[in-house]
PDB file of C-alpha atoms in Angstrom:
ATOM      1  CA  MET A   1      -6.798  12.864   5.903  1.00  0.00           C
ATOM      2  CA  GLY A   2      -4.211  13.786   3.360  1.00  0.00           C
ATOM      3  CA  ILE A   3      -2.132  12.713   0.400  1.00  0.00           C
ATOM      4  CA  PHE A   4       0.599  10.104   0.773  1.00  0.00           C
ATOM      5  CA  SER A   5       3.325   9.429  -1.795  1.00  0.00           C
ATOM      6  CA  PHE A   6       4.729   5.982  -2.537  1.00  0.00           C
ATOM      7  CA  ALA A   7       7.329   4.510  -4.906  1.00  0.00           C
ATOM      8  CA  LYS A   8       5.105   3.357  -7.775  1.00  0.00           C
ATOM      9  CA  ASP A   9       7.603   0.818  -9.131  1.00  0.00           C
ATOM     10  CA  ILE A  10       7.911  -0.980  -5.781  1.00  0.00           C
ATOM     11  CA  GLY A  11       5.413  -3.242  -4.071  1.00  0.00           C
ATOM     12  CA  ASP A  12       3.089  -6.145  -4.598  1.00  0.00           C
ATOM     13  CA  LYS A  13       2.092  -6.676  -8.195  1.00  0.00           C
ATOM     14  CA  ILE A  14      -1.643  -7.360  -8.063  1.00  0.00           C
ATOM     15  CA  PHE A  15      -2.514  -6.408 -11.623  1.00  0.00           C
ATOM     16  CA  ASN A  16      -0.473  -7.071 -14.756  1.00  0.00           C
ATOM     17  CA  ARG A  17      -0.512  -3.561 -16.098  1.00  0.00           C
ATOM     18  CA  ASP A  18       3.103  -3.516 -17.315  1.00  0.00           C
ATOM     19  CA  ASP A  19       2.814  -7.048 -18.720  1.00  0.00           C
ATOM     20  CA  ALA A  20      -0.298  -6.034 -20.653  1.00  0.00           C
ATOM     21  CA  LYS A  21       1.460  -3.001 -22.163  1.00  0.00           C
ATOM     22  CA  HIS A  22       4.475  -5.139 -23.119  1.00  0.00           C
ATOM     23  CA  GLN A  23       2.289  -7.857 -24.688  1.00  0.00           C
ATOM     24  CA  ALA A  24       0.253  -5.275 -26.634  1.00  0.00           C
ATOM     25  CA  ALA A  25       3.458  -3.681 -27.920  1.00  0.00           C
ATOM     26  CA  GLN A  26       4.776  -7.064 -29.066  1.00  0.00           C
ATOM     27  CA  GLU A  27       1.502  -7.888 -30.827  1.00  0.00           C
ATOM     28  CA  THR A  28       1.493  -4.494 -32.554  1.00  0.00           C
ATOM     29  CA  HIS A  29       5.110  -4.950 -33.617  1.00  0.00           C
ATOM     30  CA  ALA A  30       4.536  -8.500 -34.872  1.00  0.00           C
ATOM     31  CA  ASP A  31       1.710  -7.412 -37.170  1.00  0.00           C
ATOM     32  CA  SER A  32       2.155  -3.733 -37.950  1.00  0.00           C
ATOM     33  CA  ALA A  33      -0.958  -3.689 -40.146  1.00  0.00           C
ATOM     34  CA  THR A  34      -3.326  -4.168 -37.204  1.00  0.00           C
ATOM     35  CA  PRO A  35      -2.594  -2.632 -33.804  1.00  0.00           C
ATOM     36  CA  ALA A  36      -3.402  -4.819 -30.815  1.00  0.00           C
ATOM     37  CA  ALA A  37      -6.368  -3.932 -28.647  1.00  0.00           C
ATOM     38  CA  SER A  38      -5.366  -2.312 -25.381  1.00  0.00           C
ATOM     39  CA  THR A  39      -5.309  -4.771 -22.506  1.00  0.00           C
ATOM     40  CA  GLU A  40      -4.745  -2.016 -19.932  1.00  0.00           C
ATOM     41  CA  PRO A  41      -6.967  -2.845 -16.955  1.00  0.00           C
ATOM     42  CA  SER A  42      -9.799  -0.408 -16.407  1.00  0.00           C
ATOM     43  CA  ALA A  43      -9.630   2.030 -13.507  1.00  0.00           C
ATOM     44  CA  GLN A  44     -12.672   0.303 -12.009  1.00  0.00           C
ATOM     45  CA  SER A  45     -11.069  -3.156 -12.155  1.00  0.00           C
ATOM     46  CA  VAL A  46      -7.904  -1.803 -10.479  1.00  0.00           C
ATOM     47  CA  ALA A  47     -10.030  -0.050  -7.823  1.00  0.00           C
ATOM     48  CA  ASN A  48     -11.824  -3.360  -7.193  1.00  0.00           C
ATOM     49  CA  LEU A  49      -8.483  -5.167  -6.742  1.00  0.00           C
ATOM     50  CA  LEU A  50      -7.290  -2.478  -4.321  1.00  0.00           C
ATOM     51  CA  LEU A  51     -10.563  -2.708  -2.385  1.00  0.00           C
ATOM     52  CA  GLN A  52     -10.154  -6.500  -2.147  1.00  0.00           C
ATOM     53  CA  ARG A  53      -6.601  -6.061  -0.861  1.00  0.00           C
ATOM     54  CA  ILE A  54      -7.812  -3.767   1.936  1.00  0.00           C
ATOM     55  CA  GLN A  55     -10.657  -6.165   2.783  1.00  0.00           C
ATOM     56  CA  GLN A  56      -8.140  -9.040   3.052  1.00  0.00           C
ATOM     57  CA  GLN A  57      -6.485  -7.133   5.909  1.00  0.00           C
ATOM     58  CA  HIS A  58      -9.709  -7.481   7.976  1.00  0.00           C
ATOM     59  CA  LEU A  59      -9.693  -3.827   8.962  1.00  0.00           C
ATOM     60  CA  ASN A  60     -12.654  -2.244  10.708  1.00  0.00           C
ATOM     61  CA  ILE A  61     -13.681   0.326   8.072  1.00  0.00           C
ATOM     62  CA  SER A  62     -17.322   0.925   7.204  1.00  0.00           C
ATOM     63  CA  ASN A  63     -18.541   2.305   3.858  1.00  0.00           C
ATOM     64  CA  LEU A  64     -15.119   1.629   2.366  1.00  0.00           C
ATOM     65  CA  LYS A  65     -14.733   2.922  -1.189  1.00  0.00           C
ATOM     66  CA  VAL A  66     -11.717   2.960  -3.501  1.00  0.00           C
ATOM     67  CA  LYS A  67     -11.220   4.929  -6.720  1.00  0.00           C
ATOM     68  CA  TYR A  68      -8.208   4.641  -9.017  1.00  0.00           C
ATOM     69  CA  ASN A  69      -6.870   7.006 -11.671  1.00  0.00           C
ATOM     70  CA  GLY A  70      -4.491   5.193 -14.028  1.00  0.00           C
ATOM     71  CA  ALA A  71      -3.243   8.384 -15.671  1.00  0.00           C
ATOM     72  CA  SER A  72      -1.811   9.662 -12.369  1.00  0.00           C
ATOM     73  CA  ASP A  73      -1.427   6.272 -10.611  1.00  0.00           C
ATOM     74  CA  THR A  74      -3.490   7.672  -7.745  1.00  0.00           C
ATOM     75  CA  ALA A  75      -5.810   5.737  -5.461  1.00  0.00           C
ATOM     76  CA  GLU A  76      -8.438   7.507  -3.372  1.00  0.00           C
ATOM     77  CA  ILE A  77      -9.856   5.725  -0.347  1.00  0.00           C
ATOM     78  CA  SER A  78     -12.792   6.775   1.794  1.00  0.00           C
ATOM     79  CA  GLY A  79     -14.954   5.416   4.581  1.00  0.00           C
ATOM     80  CA  THR A  80     -15.059   5.464   8.376  1.00  0.00           C
ATOM     81  CA  ALA A  81     -12.370   3.582  10.300  1.00  0.00           C
ATOM     82  CA  LYS A  82     -12.896   2.413  13.850  1.00  0.00           C
ATOM     83  CA  THR A  83      -9.302   3.300  14.783  1.00  0.00           C
ATOM     84  CA  GLN A  84      -6.348   5.335  13.565  1.00  0.00           C
ATOM     85  CA  ALA A  85      -4.458   2.052  13.080  1.00  0.00           C
ATOM     86  CA  ASP A  86      -7.168   0.740  10.706  1.00  0.00           C
ATOM     87  CA  ARG A  87      -6.969   3.968   8.689  1.00  0.00           C
ATOM     88  CA  GLU A  88      -3.178   3.851   8.454  1.00  0.00           C
ATOM     89  CA  LYS A  89      -3.123   0.172   7.533  1.00  0.00           C
ATOM     90  CA  ALA A  90      -5.567   0.830   4.675  1.00  0.00           C
ATOM     91  CA  ILE A  91      -3.308   3.620   3.377  1.00  0.00           C
ATOM     92  CA  ILE A  92      -0.132   1.530   3.400  1.00  0.00           C
ATOM     93  CA  THR A  93      -1.921  -1.543   2.072  1.00  0.00           C
ATOM     94  CA  VAL A  94      -2.908   0.392  -1.046  1.00  0.00           C
ATOM     95  CA  GLY A  95       0.327   2.382  -1.272  1.00  0.00           C
ATOM     96  CA  ASN A  96       2.519  -0.712  -1.146  1.00  0.00           C
ATOM     97  CA  ILE A  97       1.025  -1.944  -4.427  1.00  0.00           C
ATOM     98  CA  GLN A  98       3.021  -1.583  -7.612  1.00  0.00           C
ATOM     99  CA  ASN A  99       1.710   1.218  -9.888  1.00  0.00           C
ATOM    100  CA  VAL A 100       0.224   3.211  -7.000  1.00  0.00           C
ATOM    101  CA  ALA A 101       2.217   6.435  -6.645  1.00  0.00           C
ATOM    102  CA  LYS A 102      -0.210   8.382  -4.421  1.00  0.00           C
ATOM    103  CA  VAL A 103      -2.968   7.599  -1.974  1.00  0.00           C
ATOM    104  CA  ILE A 104      -5.561  10.262  -1.243  1.00  0.00           C
ATOM    105  CA  ASP A 105      -6.932   9.537   2.210  1.00  0.00           C
ATOM    106  CA  ASN A 106     -10.518  10.560   2.896  1.00  0.00           C
ATOM    107  CA  ILE A 107     -11.081   8.154   5.783  1.00  0.00           C
ATOM    108  CA  ASP A 108     -12.782   9.457   8.906  1.00  0.00           C
ATOM    109  CA  ILE A 109     -11.884   7.970  12.300  1.00  0.00           C
ATOM    110  CA  GLU A 110     -14.287   7.056  15.101  1.00  0.00           C
ATOM    111  CA  GLU A 111     -11.675   6.810  17.886  1.00  0.00           C
ATOM    112  CA  ASP A 112      -9.152   9.634  17.742  1.00  0.00           C
ATOM    113  CA  ALA A 113      -5.534   8.688  18.455  1.00  0.00           C
ATOM    114  CA  PRO A 114      -2.080  10.031  17.547  1.00  0.00           C
ATOM    115  CA  GLU A 115      -0.915   9.284  14.012  1.00  0.00           C
ATOM    116  CA  SER A 116       1.927   6.845  13.475  1.00  0.00           C
ATOM    117  CA  THR A 117       5.007   7.848  11.548  1.00  0.00           C
ATOM    118  CA  MET A 118       5.278   6.453   8.024  1.00  0.00           C
ATOM    119  CA  TYR A 119       8.739   5.047   7.339  1.00  0.00           C
ATOM    120  CA  THR A 120      10.122   4.093   3.910  1.00  0.00           C
ATOM    121  CA  VAL A 121      12.427   1.084   4.139  1.00  0.00           C
ATOM    122  CA  LYS A 122      15.959   1.666   2.815  1.00  0.00           C
ATOM    123  CA  SER A 123      18.459  -0.876   1.536  1.00  0.00           C
ATOM    124  CA  GLY A 124      20.107  -2.581   4.505  1.00  0.00           C
ATOM    125  CA  ASP A 125      17.209  -1.894   6.882  1.00  0.00           C
ATOM    126  CA  SER A 126      15.743  -4.490   9.203  1.00  0.00           C
ATOM    127  CA  LEU A 127      12.955  -4.084  11.719  1.00  0.00           C
ATOM    128  CA  SER A 128      15.592  -4.268  14.487  1.00  0.00           C
ATOM    129  CA  LYS A 129      17.620  -1.483  12.891  1.00  0.00           C
ATOM    130  CA  ILE A 130      14.517   0.684  12.432  1.00  0.00           C
ATOM    131  CA  ALA A 131      13.456   0.023  16.057  1.00  0.00           C
ATOM    132  CA  GLN A 132      16.919   1.053  17.244  1.00  0.00           C
ATOM    133  CA  GLU A 133      16.652   4.342  15.306  1.00  0.00           C
ATOM    134  CA  VAL A 134      13.084   5.104  16.382  1.00  0.00           C
ATOM    135  CA  TYR A 135      12.810   3.676  19.899  1.00  0.00           C
ATOM    136  CA  GLY A 136      16.476   3.455  20.939  1.00  0.00           C
ATOM    137  CA  SER A 137      16.233  -0.321  21.344  1.00  0.00           C
ATOM    138  CA  SER A 138      16.469  -2.987  18.649  1.00  0.00           C
ATOM    139  CA  SER A 139      14.419  -5.338  20.830  1.00  0.00           C
ATOM    140  CA  GLU A 140      11.332  -3.170  20.131  1.00  0.00           C
ATOM    141  CA  TYR A 141      11.163  -4.481  16.533  1.00  0.00           C
ATOM    142  CA  MET A 142       8.075  -6.584  17.334  1.00  0.00           C
ATOM    143  CA  LYS A 143       6.146  -3.364  18.038  1.00  0.00           C
ATOM    144  CA  ILE A 144       6.744  -2.358  14.392  1.00  0.00           C
ATOM    145  CA  PHE A 145       5.973  -5.869  13.131  1.00  0.00           C
ATOM    146  CA  GLU A 146       2.672  -6.021  15.061  1.00  0.00           C
ATOM    147  CA  ALA A 147       1.710  -2.536  13.817  1.00  0.00           C
ATOM    148  CA  ASN A 148       2.062  -3.731  10.224  1.00  0.00           C
ATOM    149  CA  LYS A 149       0.308  -7.099  10.481  1.00  0.00           C
ATOM    150  CA  PRO A 150      -1.245  -8.713   8.552  1.00  0.00           C
ATOM    151  CA  MET A 151       0.500  -6.870   5.690  1.00  0.00           C
ATOM    152  CA  LEU A 152       3.791  -8.226   7.055  1.00  0.00           C
ATOM    153  CA  SER A 153       3.779 -11.971   7.553  1.00  0.00           C
ATOM    154  CA  ASP A 154       7.391 -12.281   8.758  1.00  0.00           C
ATOM    155  CA  PRO A 155       9.582  -9.701  10.544  1.00  0.00           C
ATOM    156  CA  ASN A 156      12.455 -10.611   8.205  1.00  0.00           C
ATOM    157  CA  LYS A 157      10.537  -9.923   4.990  1.00  0.00           C
ATOM    158  CA  ILE A 158      10.694  -6.206   4.317  1.00  0.00           C
ATOM    159  CA  TYR A 159      12.045  -4.603   1.159  1.00  0.00           C
ATOM    160  CA  PRO A 160      13.490  -1.230   0.105  1.00  0.00           C
ATOM    161  CA  GLY A 161      10.768   1.236  -0.870  1.00  0.00           C
ATOM    162  CA  GLN A 162       8.125  -0.432   1.290  1.00  0.00           C
ATOM    163  CA  VAL A 163       6.286   1.953   3.613  1.00  0.00           C
ATOM    164  CA  LEU A 164       5.686   0.856   7.205  1.00  0.00           C
ATOM    165  CA  ARG A 165       3.683   2.266  10.116  1.00  0.00           C
ATOM    166  CA  ILE A 166       5.849   3.175  13.093  1.00  0.00           C
ATOM    167  CA  PRO A 167       3.660   3.637  16.203  1.00  0.00           C
ATOM    168  CA  LYS A 168       4.480   6.417  18.621  1.00  0.00           C
ATOM    169  CA  PRO A 169       6.727   5.247  21.497  1.00  0.00           C
TER     170      PRO A 169
END
């Protein structure tokens, strides 16, 4: 349990929050007599999208709940995970979404295990390079890839700012 920080401008764009603000600003500017209605998605609709994203990962988490605060770009997740890996995958799944700056983790774990290290990808990184730094062998990159599936679909598709789970050696 804890609070995890993420780069809010990086990640999958699952809701068009910035597009909605831009469109509303254009509509307001085009007709200055009548301001456009806000098309900002509600906190509940964003929370529902984040919940769906976690569910798409097929993680073993019971009583999963997600809350979202748009003012602070904070997501709060709770429930009971079968494993530490399920808990960590839920955290990075939500944190690697654009406009999520913080994830408050209130997930309990049934099977206690050591926590993985969270690693933020830098420009020029590859899974092989990260594996070399962490494990001393670039050939261990598949360990990192497997630890981040199904969020990662290809070991060559990582991007700067993305947060990955790095299992203990």
